[in-house]
Short mmCIF file of C-alpha atoms and ligand atoms in Angstrom, two decimals:
data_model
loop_
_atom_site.label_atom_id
_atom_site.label_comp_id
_atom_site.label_asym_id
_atom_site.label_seq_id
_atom_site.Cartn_x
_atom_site.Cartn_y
_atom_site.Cartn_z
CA UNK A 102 -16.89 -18.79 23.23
CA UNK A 103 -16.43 -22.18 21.49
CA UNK A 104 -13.01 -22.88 21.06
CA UNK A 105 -14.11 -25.46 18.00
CA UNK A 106 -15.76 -26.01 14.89
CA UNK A 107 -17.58 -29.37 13.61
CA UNK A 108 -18.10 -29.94 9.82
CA UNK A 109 -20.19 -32.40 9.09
CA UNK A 110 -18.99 -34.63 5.86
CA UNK A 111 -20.13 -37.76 4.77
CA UNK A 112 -21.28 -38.72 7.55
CA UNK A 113 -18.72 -37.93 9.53
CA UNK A 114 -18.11 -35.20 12.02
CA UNK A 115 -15.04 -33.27 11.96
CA UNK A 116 -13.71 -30.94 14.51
CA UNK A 117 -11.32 -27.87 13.95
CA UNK A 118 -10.20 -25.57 16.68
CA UNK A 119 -11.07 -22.63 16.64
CA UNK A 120 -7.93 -19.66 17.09
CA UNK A 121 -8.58 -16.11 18.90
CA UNK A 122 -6.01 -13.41 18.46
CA UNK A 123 -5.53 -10.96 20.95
CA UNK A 124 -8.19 -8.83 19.81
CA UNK A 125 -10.61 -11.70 19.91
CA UNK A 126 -11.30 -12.40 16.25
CA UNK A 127 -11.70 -15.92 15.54
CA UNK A 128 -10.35 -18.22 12.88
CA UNK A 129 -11.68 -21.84 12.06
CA UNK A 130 -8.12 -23.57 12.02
CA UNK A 131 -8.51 -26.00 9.10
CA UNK A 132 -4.93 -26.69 7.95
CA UNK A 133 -5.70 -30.50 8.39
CA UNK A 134 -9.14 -30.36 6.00
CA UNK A 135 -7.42 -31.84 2.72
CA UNK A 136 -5.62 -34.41 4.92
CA UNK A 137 -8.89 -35.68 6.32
CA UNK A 138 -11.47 -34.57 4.16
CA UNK A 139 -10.20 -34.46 0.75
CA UNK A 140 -11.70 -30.98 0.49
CA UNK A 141 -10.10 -27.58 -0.20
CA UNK A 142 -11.84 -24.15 0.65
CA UNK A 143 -13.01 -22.16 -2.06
CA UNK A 144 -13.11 -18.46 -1.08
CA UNK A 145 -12.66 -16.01 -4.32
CA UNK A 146 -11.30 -12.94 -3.46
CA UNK A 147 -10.22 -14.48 0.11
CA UNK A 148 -13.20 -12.84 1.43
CA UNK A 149 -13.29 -15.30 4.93
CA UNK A 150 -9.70 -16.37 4.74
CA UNK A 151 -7.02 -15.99 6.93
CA UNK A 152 -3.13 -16.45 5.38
CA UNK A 153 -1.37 -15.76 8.55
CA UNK A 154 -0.97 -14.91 12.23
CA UNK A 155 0.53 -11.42 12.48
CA UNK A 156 1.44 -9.02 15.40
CA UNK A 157 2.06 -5.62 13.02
CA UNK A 158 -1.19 -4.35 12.57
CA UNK A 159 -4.65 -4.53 13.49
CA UNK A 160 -7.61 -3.36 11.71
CA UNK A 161 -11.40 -3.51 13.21
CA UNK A 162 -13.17 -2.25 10.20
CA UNK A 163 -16.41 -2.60 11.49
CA UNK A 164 -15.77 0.38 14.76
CA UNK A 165 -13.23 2.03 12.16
CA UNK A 166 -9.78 1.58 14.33
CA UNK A 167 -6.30 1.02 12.70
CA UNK A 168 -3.37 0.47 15.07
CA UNK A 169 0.33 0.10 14.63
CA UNK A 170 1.95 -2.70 16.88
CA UNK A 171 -0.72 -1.56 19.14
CA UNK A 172 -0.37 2.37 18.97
CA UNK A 173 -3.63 4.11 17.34
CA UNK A 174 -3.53 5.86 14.01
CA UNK A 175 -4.75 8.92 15.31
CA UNK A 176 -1.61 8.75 18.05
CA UNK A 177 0.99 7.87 15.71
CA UNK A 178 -0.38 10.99 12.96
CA UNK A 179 -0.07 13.27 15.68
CA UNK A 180 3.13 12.36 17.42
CA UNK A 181 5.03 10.24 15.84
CA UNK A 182 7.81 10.74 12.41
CA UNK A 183 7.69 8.65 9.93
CA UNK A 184 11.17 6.99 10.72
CA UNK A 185 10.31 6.22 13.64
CA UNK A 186 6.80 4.93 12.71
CA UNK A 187 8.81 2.79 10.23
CA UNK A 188 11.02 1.26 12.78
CA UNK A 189 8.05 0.76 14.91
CA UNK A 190 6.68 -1.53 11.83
CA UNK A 191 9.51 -3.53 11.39
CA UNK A 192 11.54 -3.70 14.66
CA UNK A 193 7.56 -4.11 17.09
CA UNK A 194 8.77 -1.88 19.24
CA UNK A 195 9.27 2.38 19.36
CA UNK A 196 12.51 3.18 18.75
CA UNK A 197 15.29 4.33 21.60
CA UNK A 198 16.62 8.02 20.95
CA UNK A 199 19.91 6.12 20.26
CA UNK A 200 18.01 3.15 18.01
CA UNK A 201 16.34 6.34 15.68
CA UNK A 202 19.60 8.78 15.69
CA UNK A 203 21.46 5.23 13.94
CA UNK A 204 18.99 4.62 12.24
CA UNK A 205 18.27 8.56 10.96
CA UNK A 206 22.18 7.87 10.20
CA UNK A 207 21.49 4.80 7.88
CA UNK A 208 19.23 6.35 6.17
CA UNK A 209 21.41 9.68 5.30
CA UNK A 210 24.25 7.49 4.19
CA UNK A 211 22.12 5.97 1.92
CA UNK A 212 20.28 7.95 -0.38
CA UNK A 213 22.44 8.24 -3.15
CA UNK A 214 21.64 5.69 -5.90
CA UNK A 215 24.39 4.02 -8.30
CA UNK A 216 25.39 5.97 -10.79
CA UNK A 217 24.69 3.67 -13.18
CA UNK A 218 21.27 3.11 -12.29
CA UNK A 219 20.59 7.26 -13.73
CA UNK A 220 21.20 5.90 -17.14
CA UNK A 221 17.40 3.68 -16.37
CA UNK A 222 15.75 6.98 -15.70
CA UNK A 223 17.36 8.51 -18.77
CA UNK A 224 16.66 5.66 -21.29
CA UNK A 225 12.51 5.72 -20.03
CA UNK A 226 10.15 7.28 -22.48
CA UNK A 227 8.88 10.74 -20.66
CA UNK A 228 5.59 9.11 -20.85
CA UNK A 229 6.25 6.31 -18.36
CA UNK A 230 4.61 6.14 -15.28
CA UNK A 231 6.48 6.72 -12.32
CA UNK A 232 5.47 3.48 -10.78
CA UNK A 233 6.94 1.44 -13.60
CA UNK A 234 9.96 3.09 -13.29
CA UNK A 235 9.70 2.64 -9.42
CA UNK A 236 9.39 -0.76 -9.60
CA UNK A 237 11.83 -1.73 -12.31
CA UNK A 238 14.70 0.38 -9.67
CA UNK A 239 13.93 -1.13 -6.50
CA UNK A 240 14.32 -4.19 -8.48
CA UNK A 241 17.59 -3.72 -9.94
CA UNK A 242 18.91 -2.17 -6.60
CA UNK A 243 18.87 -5.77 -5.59
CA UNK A 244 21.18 -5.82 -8.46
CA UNK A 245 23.25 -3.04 -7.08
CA UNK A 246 23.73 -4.48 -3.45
CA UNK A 247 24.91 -8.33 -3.35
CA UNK A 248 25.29 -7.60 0.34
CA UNK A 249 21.98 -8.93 0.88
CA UNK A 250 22.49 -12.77 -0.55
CA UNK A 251 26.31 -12.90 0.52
CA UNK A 252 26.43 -11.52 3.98
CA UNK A 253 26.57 -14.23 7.03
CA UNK A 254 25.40 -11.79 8.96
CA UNK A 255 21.46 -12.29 8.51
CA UNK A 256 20.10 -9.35 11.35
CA UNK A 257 23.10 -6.61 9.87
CA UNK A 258 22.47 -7.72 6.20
CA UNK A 259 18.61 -7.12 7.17
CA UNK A 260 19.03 -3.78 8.50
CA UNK A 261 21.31 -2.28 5.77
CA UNK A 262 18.51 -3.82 3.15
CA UNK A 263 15.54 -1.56 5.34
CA UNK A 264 17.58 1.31 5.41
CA UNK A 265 18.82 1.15 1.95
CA UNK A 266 15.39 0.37 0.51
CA UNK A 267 13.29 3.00 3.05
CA UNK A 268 16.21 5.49 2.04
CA UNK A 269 16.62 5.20 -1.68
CA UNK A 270 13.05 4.75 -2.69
CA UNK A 271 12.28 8.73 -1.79
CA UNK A 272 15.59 9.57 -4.26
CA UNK A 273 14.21 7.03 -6.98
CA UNK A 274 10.59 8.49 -6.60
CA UNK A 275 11.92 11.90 -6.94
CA UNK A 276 14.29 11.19 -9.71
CA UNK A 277 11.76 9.85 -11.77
CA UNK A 278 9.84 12.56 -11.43
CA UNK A 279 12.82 15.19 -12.84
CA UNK A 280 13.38 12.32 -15.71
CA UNK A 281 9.53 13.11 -16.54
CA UNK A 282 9.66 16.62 -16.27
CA UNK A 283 13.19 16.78 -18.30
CA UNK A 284 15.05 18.40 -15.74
CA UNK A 285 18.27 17.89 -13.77
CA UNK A 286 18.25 15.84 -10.56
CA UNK A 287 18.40 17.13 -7.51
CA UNK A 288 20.65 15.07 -5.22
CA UNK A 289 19.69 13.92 -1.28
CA UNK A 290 20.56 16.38 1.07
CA UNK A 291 22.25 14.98 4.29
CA UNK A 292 21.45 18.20 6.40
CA UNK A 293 17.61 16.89 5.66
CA UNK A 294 14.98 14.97 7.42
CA UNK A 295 13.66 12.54 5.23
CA UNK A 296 10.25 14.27 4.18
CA UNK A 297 12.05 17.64 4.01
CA UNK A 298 14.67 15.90 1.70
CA UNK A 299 12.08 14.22 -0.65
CA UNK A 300 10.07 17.53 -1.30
CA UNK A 301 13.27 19.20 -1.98
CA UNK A 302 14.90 17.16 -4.35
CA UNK A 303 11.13 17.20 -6.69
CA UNK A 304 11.13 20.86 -6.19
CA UNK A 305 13.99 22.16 -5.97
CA UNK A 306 16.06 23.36 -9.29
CA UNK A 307 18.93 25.84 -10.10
CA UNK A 308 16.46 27.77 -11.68
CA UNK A 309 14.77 28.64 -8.66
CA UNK A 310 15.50 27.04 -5.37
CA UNK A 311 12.80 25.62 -3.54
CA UNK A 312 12.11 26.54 0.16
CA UNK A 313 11.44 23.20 2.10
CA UNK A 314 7.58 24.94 3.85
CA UNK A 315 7.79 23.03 7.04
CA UNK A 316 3.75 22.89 6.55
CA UNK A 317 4.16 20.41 3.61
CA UNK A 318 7.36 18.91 5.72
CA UNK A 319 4.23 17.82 8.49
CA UNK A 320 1.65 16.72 5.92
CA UNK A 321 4.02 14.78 4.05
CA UNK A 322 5.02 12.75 7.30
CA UNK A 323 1.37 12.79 8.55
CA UNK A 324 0.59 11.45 4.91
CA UNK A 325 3.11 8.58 4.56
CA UNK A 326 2.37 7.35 8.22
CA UNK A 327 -1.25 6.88 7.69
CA UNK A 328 -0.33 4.83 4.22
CA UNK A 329 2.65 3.01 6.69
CA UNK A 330 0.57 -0.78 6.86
CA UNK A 331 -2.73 -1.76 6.60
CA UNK A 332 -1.97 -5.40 7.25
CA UNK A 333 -3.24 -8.39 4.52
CA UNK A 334 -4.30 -5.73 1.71
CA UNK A 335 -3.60 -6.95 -1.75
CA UNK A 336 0.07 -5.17 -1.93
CA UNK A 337 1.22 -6.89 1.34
CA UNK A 338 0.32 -9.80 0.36
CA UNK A 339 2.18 -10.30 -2.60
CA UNK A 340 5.30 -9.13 -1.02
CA UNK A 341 4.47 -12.16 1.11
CA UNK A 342 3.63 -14.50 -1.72
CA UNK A 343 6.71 -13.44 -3.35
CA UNK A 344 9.07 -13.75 -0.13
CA UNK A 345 7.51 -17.03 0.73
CA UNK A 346 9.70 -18.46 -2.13
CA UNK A 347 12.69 -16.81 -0.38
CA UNK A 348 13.05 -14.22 -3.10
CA UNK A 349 14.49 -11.00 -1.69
CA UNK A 350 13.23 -7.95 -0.37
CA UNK A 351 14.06 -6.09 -3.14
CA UNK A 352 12.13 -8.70 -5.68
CA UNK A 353 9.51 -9.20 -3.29
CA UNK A 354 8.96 -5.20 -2.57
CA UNK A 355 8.93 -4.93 -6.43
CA UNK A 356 6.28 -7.35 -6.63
CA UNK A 357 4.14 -5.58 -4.08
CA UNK A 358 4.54 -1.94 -5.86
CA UNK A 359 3.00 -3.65 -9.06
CA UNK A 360 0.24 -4.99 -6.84
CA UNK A 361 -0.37 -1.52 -5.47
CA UNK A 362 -0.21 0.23 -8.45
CA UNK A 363 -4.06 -1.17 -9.60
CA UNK A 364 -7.13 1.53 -9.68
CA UNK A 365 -8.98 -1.36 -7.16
CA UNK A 366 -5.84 -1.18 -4.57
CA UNK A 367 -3.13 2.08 -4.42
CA UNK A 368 -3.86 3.29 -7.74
CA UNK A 369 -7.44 4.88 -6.27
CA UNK A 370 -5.77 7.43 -4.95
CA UNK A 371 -5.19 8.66 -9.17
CA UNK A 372 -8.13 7.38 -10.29
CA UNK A 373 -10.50 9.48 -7.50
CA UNK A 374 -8.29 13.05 -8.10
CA UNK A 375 -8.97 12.01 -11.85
CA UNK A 376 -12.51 11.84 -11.19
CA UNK A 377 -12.42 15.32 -9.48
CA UNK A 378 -10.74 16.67 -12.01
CA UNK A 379 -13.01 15.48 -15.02
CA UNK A 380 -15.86 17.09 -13.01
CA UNK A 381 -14.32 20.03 -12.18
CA UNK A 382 -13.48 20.76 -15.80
CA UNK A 383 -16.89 19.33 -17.55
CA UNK A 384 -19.23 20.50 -14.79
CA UNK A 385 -20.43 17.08 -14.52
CA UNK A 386 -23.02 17.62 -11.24
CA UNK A 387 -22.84 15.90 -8.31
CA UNK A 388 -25.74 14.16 -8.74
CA UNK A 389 -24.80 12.70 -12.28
CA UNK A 390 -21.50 11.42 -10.80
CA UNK A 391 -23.54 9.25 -8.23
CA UNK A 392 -26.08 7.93 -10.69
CA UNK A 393 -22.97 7.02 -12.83
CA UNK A 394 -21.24 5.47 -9.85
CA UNK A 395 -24.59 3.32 -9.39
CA UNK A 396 -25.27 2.26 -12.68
CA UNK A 397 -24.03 -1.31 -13.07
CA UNK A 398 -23.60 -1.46 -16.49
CA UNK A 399 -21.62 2.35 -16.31
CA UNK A 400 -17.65 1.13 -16.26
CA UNK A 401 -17.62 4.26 -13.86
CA UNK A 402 -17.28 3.94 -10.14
CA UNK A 403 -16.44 6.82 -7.52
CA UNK A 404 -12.65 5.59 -6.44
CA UNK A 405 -11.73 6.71 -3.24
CA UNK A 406 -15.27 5.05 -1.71
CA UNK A 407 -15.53 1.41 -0.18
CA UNK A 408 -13.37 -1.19 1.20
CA UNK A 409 -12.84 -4.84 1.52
CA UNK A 410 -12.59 -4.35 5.46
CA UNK A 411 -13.44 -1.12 6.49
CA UNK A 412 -17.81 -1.10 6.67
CA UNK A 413 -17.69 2.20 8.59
CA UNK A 414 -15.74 5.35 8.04
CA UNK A 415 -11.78 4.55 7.41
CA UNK A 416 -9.67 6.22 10.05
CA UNK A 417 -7.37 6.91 7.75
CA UNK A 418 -9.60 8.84 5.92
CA UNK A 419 -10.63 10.99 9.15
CA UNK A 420 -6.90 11.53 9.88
CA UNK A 421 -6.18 12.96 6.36
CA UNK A 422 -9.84 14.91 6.13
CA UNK A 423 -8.71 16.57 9.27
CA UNK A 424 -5.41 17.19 7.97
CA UNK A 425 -6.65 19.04 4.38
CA UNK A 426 -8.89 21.14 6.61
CA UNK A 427 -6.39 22.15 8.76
CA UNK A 428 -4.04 23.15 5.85
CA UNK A 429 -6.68 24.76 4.11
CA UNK A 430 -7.72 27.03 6.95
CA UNK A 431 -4.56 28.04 7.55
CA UNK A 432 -4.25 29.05 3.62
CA UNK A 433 -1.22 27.41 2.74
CA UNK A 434 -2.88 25.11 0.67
CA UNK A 435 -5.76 25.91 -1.60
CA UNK A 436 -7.49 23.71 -3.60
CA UNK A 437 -11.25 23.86 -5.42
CA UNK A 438 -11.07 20.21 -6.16
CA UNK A 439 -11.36 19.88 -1.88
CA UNK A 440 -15.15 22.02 -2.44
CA UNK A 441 -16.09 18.95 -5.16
CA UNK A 442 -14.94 16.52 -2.72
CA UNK A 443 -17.00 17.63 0.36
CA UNK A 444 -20.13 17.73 -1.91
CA UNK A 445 -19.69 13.84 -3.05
CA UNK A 446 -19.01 12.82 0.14
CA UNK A 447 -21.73 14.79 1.66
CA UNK A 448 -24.26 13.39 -1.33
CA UNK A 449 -22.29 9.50 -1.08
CA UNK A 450 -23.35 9.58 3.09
CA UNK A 451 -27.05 10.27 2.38
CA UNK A 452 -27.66 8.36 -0.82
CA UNK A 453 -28.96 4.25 0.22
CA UNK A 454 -27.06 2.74 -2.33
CA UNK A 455 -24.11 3.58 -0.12
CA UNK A 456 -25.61 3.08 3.09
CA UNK A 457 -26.56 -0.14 2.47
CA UNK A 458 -23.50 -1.00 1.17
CA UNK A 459 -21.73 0.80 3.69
CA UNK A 460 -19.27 2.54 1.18
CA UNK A 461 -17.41 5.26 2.78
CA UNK A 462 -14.66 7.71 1.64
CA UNK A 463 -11.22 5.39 1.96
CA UNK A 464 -7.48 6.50 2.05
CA UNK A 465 -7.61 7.34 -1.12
CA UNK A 466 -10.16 10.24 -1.05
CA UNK A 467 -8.54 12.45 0.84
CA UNK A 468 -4.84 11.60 -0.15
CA UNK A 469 -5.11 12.43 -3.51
CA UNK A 470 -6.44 15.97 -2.81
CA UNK A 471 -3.84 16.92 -0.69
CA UNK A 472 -0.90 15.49 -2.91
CA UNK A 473 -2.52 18.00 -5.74
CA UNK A 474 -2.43 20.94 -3.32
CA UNK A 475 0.88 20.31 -2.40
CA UNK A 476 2.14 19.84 -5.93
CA UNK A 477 2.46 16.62 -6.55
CA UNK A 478 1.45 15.39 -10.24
CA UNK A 479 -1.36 13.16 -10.29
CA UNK A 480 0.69 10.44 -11.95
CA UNK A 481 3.12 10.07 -8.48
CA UNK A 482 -0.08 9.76 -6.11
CA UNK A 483 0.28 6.09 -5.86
CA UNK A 484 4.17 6.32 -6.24
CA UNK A 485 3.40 8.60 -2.64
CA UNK A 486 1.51 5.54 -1.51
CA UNK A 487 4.44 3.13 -2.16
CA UNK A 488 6.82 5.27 -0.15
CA UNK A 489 4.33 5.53 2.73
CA UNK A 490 3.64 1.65 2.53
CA UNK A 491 7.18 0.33 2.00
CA UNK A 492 7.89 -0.31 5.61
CA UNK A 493 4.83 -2.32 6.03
CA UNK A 494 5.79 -4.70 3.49
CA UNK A 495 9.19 -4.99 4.91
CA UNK A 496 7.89 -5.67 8.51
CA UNK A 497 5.68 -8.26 6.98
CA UNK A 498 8.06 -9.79 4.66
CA UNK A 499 10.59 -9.86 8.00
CA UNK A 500 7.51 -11.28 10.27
CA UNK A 501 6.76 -14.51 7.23
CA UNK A 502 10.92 -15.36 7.29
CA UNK A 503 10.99 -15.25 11.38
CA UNK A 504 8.05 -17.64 11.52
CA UNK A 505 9.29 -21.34 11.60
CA UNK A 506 5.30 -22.07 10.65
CA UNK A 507 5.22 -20.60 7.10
CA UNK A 508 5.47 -21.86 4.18
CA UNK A 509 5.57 -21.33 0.40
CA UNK A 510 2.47 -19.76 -0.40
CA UNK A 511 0.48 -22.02 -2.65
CA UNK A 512 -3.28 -22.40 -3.38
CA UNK A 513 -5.18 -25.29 -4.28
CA UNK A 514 -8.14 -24.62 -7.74
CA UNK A 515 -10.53 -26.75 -9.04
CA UNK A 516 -10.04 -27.51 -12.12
CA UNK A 517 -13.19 -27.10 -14.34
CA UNK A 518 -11.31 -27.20 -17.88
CA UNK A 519 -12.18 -30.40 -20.27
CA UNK A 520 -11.46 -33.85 -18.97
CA UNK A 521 -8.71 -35.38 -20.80
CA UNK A 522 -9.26 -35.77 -24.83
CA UNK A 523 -6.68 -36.90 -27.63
CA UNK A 524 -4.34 -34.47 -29.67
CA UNK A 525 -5.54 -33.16 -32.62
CA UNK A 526 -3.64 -32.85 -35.80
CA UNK A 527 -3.05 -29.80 -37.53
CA UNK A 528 -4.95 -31.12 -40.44
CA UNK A 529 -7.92 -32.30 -38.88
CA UNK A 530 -8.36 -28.93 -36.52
CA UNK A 531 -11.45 -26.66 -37.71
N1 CMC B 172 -18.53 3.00 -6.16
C1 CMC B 172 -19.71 2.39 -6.45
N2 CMC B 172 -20.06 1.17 -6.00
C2 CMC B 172 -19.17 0.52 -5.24
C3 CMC B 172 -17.92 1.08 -4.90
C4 CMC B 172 -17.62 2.36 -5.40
N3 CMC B 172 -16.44 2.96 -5.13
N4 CMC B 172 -17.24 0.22 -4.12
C5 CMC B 172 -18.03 -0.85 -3.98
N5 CMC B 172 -19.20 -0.68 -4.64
C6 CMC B 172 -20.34 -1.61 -4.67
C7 CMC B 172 -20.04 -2.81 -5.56
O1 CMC B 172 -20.44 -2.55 -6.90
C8 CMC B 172 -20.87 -3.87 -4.87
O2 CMC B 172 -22.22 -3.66 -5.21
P1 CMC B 172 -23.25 -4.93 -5.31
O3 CMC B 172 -23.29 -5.52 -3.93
O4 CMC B 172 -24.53 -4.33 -5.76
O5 CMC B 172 -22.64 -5.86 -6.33
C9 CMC B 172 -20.73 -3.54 -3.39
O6 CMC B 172 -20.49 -2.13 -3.35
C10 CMC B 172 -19.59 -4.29 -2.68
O7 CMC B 172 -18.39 -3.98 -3.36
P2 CMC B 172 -17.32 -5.04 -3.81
O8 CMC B 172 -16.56 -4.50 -4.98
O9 CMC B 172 -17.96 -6.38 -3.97
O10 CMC B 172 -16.40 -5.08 -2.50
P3 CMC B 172 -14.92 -5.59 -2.40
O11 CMC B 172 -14.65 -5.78 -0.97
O12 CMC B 172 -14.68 -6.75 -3.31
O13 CMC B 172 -14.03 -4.37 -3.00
C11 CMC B 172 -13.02 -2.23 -3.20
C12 CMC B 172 -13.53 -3.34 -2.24
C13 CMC B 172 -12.15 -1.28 -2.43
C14 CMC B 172 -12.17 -2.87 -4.31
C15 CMC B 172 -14.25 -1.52 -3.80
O14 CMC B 172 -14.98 -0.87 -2.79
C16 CMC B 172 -13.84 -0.51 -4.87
O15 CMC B 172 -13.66 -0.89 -6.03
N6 CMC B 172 -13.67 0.80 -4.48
C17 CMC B 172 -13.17 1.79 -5.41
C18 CMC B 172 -11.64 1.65 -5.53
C19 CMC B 172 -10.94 2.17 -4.29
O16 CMC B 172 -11.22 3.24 -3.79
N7 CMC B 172 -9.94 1.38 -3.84
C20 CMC B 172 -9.07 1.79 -2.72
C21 CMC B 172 -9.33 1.03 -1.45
S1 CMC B 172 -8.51 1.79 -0.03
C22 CMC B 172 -6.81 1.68 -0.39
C23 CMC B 172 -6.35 0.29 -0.29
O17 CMC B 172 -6.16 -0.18 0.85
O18 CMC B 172 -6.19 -0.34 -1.32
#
């Protein structure tokens, strides 16, 4: 394999190595192009561009493989909980008994948000969405825990700021949810693992306790590891766009839950149970759905199908398909949305429009489905998503400030506005 590129420019030729990563995908390395061309890349959307060299995660979306720091999906859904899948994230290697006990511990002591901070929840209209609230809190946590900025000690400060974050995010995602709902909050239980603890403080009330099913304790976990990291995806990238200024974790984490919460990125996961729902309850057919999802000048498209990298079926999506069939067989969950789902995926498979794009069901199909049969309102789906994906931004966000290559994030344009021209007067302006 050539281990070079040559552009040729003005009659010159200009070479560019040519980087491999250990999976052998290849990069043209052209950080020297504007220095000796004058040129800058124009790639909207960053279809072909790379922004980084990373170790977390790879993704082959062609042969449908995700892997961890090396460990498969399917592996880590099986086996692993989602602390320790979190560590795995951020630390690159499985945690020690000891490592996840300490850092189990962490996370226990720090569940409970300020005080102060409940008055936020109070003060939101009932209407707002969970992931505004979300990521006003994680925010103003920052605000909460000066630690961060003023400690010397940069690994320690670190580690209280993942286990704080990982920790309290579950409590603020649950709190906002009894805010909506007008009820009391429910406060962390330390006796709790952390899904069992999440599930109990939404469902849980003095009006009628809530028994933690460990059924929903294992799809939660299975759920929230398969959303863990899913390298450069448009959340993950603004946490790195953000940090790359040295704001915080907490601002840059904020950042990335906005990013997330768009019907294009996290925010599918809503928008395809919507879509399930609006044809459960106007008998839309199948068919109509898919001629609606085709029609270009229809603002409709079938969330929950396609994906930037994945061109073959999204592992994730296996995982979780596997999952709501397993739950539903055993008839702990029941759900006649999952009967509309099977039908558009089994008409979105045979139909060419999405063959030839090669559009198959994504994270978000399945995800949403099983959040419904487990309870959770549609409106938290992609606050579910955030949890799930909040180590992955922090091992990302940790992986940009240990590299002595990177640098603030900051594009080049070009500018195709008017050429200069001479003010105006207010007088003379039609
Ligand atoms: N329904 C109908 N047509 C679609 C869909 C869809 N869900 N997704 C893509 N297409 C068409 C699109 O119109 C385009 O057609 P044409 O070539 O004729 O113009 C073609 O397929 C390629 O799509 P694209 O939008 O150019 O591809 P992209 O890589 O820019 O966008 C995507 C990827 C995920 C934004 C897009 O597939 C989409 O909008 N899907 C629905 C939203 C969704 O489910 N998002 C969650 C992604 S998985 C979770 C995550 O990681 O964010």
């Amino acid at each position: 394999m050539s281990d070079s590129a040559t552009l040729h420019y003005q009659g010159k030729d200009l070479v560019f190595p040519v980087i491999t990563g250990t999976e052998n995908e290849s990069a043209m390395d052209i950080s020297l192009l504007r220095k000796s061309t004058g040129l800058v890349t124009m790639d909207y959307g960053y279809q072909n561009t790379g922004s980084t060299r990373s170790k977390i995660t790879f993704v082959d979306g062609a042969n449908g493989i995700l892997r961890y720091r090396g460990y498969n999906i399917e592996d880590l859904a099986a086996n692993a909980m989602f602390p320790e899948t979190a560590w795995l994230l951020i630390y690159g290697e499985l945690p020690s008994a000891d490592q996840l006990q300490k850092f189990r511990q962490m996370l226990t002591e720090n569940a409970l948000i300020h005080e102060n901070l409940l008055n936020f929840f109070r003060e939101m209209p009932p209407s707002a969405h969970p992931m505004g609230i979300l990521s006003s809190i994680v925010n103003a946590l920052g605000l909460f825990t000066p630690r961060f900025y003023d400690d010397e000690n940069k690994a320690e400060a670190f580690n209280f700021t993942v286990a704080n974050l990982i920790s309290k995010v579950r409590t603020v995602a649950a709190f906002s949810y009894k805010a909506s709902i007008g009820e009391p909050f429910v406060y962390p239980d330390a006796e709790k693992s952390y899904c069992a603890n999440f599930l109990n403080m939404m469902f849980s009330s003095k009006a009628k306790p809530y028994n933690v099913d460990p059924l929903m304790v294992q799809a939660l976990n299975t759920l929230l590891i398969v959303h863990a990291d899913h390298e450069q995806n448009c959340s993950t990238s603004t946490v790195r766009m953000v940090g790359s200024s040295q704001a915080s974790l907490y601002a840059s984490v904020c950042a990335g839950i906005c990013a997330l919460w768009g019907p294009l990125h996290g925010g599918a996961n809503q928008a395809a149970l919507e879509t399930l729902m609006q044809v459960q309850q106007s008998g839309m057919s199948v068919k109509t759905v898919m001629e609606r999802a085709k029609d270009k000048n229809d603002p409709f498209k079938l969330s929950g199908f396609g994906h930037r990298v994945y061109k073959s079926y999204d592992p994730r999506a296996k995982v979780l398909k596997g999952l709501v069939h397993t739950f539903f067989n055993k008839g702990s969950l029941n759900d006649p949305l999952m009967e509309i789902a099977s039908e558009l995926e089994e008409a979105a498979l045979k139909d060419d429009y999405f063959i030839e794009r090669k559009l198959y069901p994504n994270v978000d199909f399945y995800s949403g489905i099983l959040y419904h049969a487990m309870g959770i309102p549609t409106n938290m789906l992609t606050v579910m998503f955030a949890i799930g994906r909040l180590p992955g931004w922090i091992a990302h966000w940790k992986e940009m400030h240990d590299d002595p290559e990177s640098k603030i994030n900051r594009p080049r344009q070009i500018y195709t506005g008017h050429t200069e021209r001479p003010w105006i007067k207010l007088a003379d302006r039609v």
